[in-house]
């Protein structure tokens, strides 16, 4: 088989991604591109109407995931999810709305011109996808701006993304772009390098038959291997970096204890049929009007499978 010519990544970067399960690309977006995204995110917050909002809070623990209709029908819309600590016991915001939103999601890449451009119309992004050879014919889904608000931006515990965007076989790949500086104090991401090679997907996040969401075990808990142990690596990032995240690699972020926001734009890709199945159990569903958009005009002819 002839070696394909890399377009954006070096072979060392491709190898590092396959070994570690994640890869940081410094300065992937130019400063002016970052400024456009950050400005647009803040405009969306300014224009967000609290009056007709169901005050849906977003939580990250295993036992309390949001499952109402506002969340479940957000895949092709721009919606606002609040920090747990931003709503008081009477259901009222206890701070300005711009400082109360946990994230804006989940259809920014389709519904907003600015985010669509960086996600679906970005030639550098397409080059990275071709270079990684992770997917044959990837589609985009679940885009969001994560605000990580000062002092209340919640901890995100150890997890992997294929649990929440499950395909058979697992194929999720995350693309994470900080729009502001990410530090240990404001909740930068940490990764367990190599964990994608030894941590199988043991459960998946699903729509429950009776409504709402929950987890379905893929491997009985008593048979599931323990999560690998090791030293988490904190990846401090600058605005415009791109972090590529394998769907099985374990990662987390701490609470934002600083006085600064930590805005980041993130979206995901999964493999499309016939290479993988994304079924009706998944919380986020495409609609006839908005099927998941394809990234590449011409699919990758070959892929290199990696992961447990």
mmCIF file of N, CA and C in Angstrom, residues 36-37 46 83 88 94 109 114 171-172 175 218 229 249 253 291 308:
data_model
loop_
_atom_site.group_PDB
_atom_site.id
_atom_site.type_symbol
_atom_site.label_atom_id
_atom_site.label_comp_id
_atom_site.label_asym_id
_atom_site.label_seq_id
_atom_site.Cartn_x
_atom_site.Cartn_y
_atom_site.Cartn_z
ATOM 1 N N UNK A 36 -13.475 36.125 16.470
ATOM 2 C CA UNK A 36 -14.807 36.051 15.861
ATOM 3 C C UNK A 36 -15.681 35.056 16.614
ATOM 4 N N UNK A 37 -15.129 33.890 16.964
ATOM 5 C CA UNK A 37 -15.898 32.871 17.685
ATOM 6 C C UNK A 37 -16.267 33.347 19.093
ATOM 7 N N UNK A 46 -25.674 37.383 25.318
ATOM 8 C CA UNK A 46 -26.366 38.657 25.501
ATOM 9 C C UNK A 46 -27.813 38.583 25.004
ATOM 10 N N UNK A 83 -25.507 26.580 34.770
ATOM 11 C CA UNK A 83 -24.715 25.989 35.843
ATOM 12 C C UNK A 83 -25.627 25.664 37.027
ATOM 13 N N UNK A 88 -31.147 29.606 42.127
ATOM 14 C CA UNK A 88 -31.395 29.480 43.568
ATOM 15 C C UNK A 88 -32.546 28.521 43.849
ATOM 16 N N UNK A 94 -29.271 33.590 40.152
ATOM 17 C CA UNK A 94 -28.685 34.365 41.242
ATOM 18 C C UNK A 94 -27.496 35.205 40.774
ATOM 19 N N UNK A 109 -22.897 24.180 14.936
ATOM 20 C CA UNK A 109 -22.167 23.936 13.688
ATOM 21 C C UNK A 109 -23.079 23.971 12.466
ATOM 22 N N UNK A 114 -21.041 31.482 11.910
ATOM 23 C CA UNK A 114 -19.673 31.610 12.406
ATOM 24 C C UNK A 114 -19.109 30.245 12.813
ATOM 25 N N UNK A 171 -16.769 5.100 17.782
ATOM 26 C CA UNK A 171 -16.038 5.896 16.784
ATOM 27 C C UNK A 171 -15.999 7.386 17.094
ATOM 28 N N UNK A 172 -16.402 7.793 18.280
ATOM 29 C CA UNK A 172 -16.448 9.225 18.583
ATOM 30 C C UNK A 172 -15.040 9.830 18.594
ATOM 31 N N UNK A 175 -13.250 17.377 19.063
ATOM 32 C CA UNK A 175 -12.416 18.492 18.610
ATOM 33 C C UNK A 175 -12.697 19.657 19.555
ATOM 34 N N UNK A 218 -23.065 -1.979 29.025
ATOM 35 C CA UNK A 218 -22.650 -2.805 27.894
ATOM 36 C C UNK A 218 -21.878 -4.030 28.391
ATOM 37 N N UNK A 229 -5.048 2.908 35.758
ATOM 38 C CA UNK A 229 -4.498 3.912 36.661
ATOM 39 C C UNK A 229 -3.269 4.524 36.003
ATOM 40 N N UNK A 249 -10.440 7.755 25.244
ATOM 41 C CA UNK A 249 -9.422 8.216 26.185
ATOM 42 C C UNK A 249 -10.102 8.860 27.398
ATOM 43 N N UNK A 253 -11.923 17.565 33.868
ATOM 44 C CA UNK A 253 -11.487 18.931 34.173
ATOM 45 C C UNK A 253 -11.982 19.300 35.561
ATOM 46 N N UNK A 291 -30.125 16.019 8.953
ATOM 47 C CA UNK A 291 -29.265 14.847 9.150
ATOM 48 C C UNK A 291 -27.864 15.308 9.536
ATOM 49 N N UNK A 308 -9.270 0.290 22.556
ATOM 50 C CA UNK A 308 -9.567 -0.995 23.202
ATOM 51 C C UNK A 308 -10.738 -1.688 22.532
#
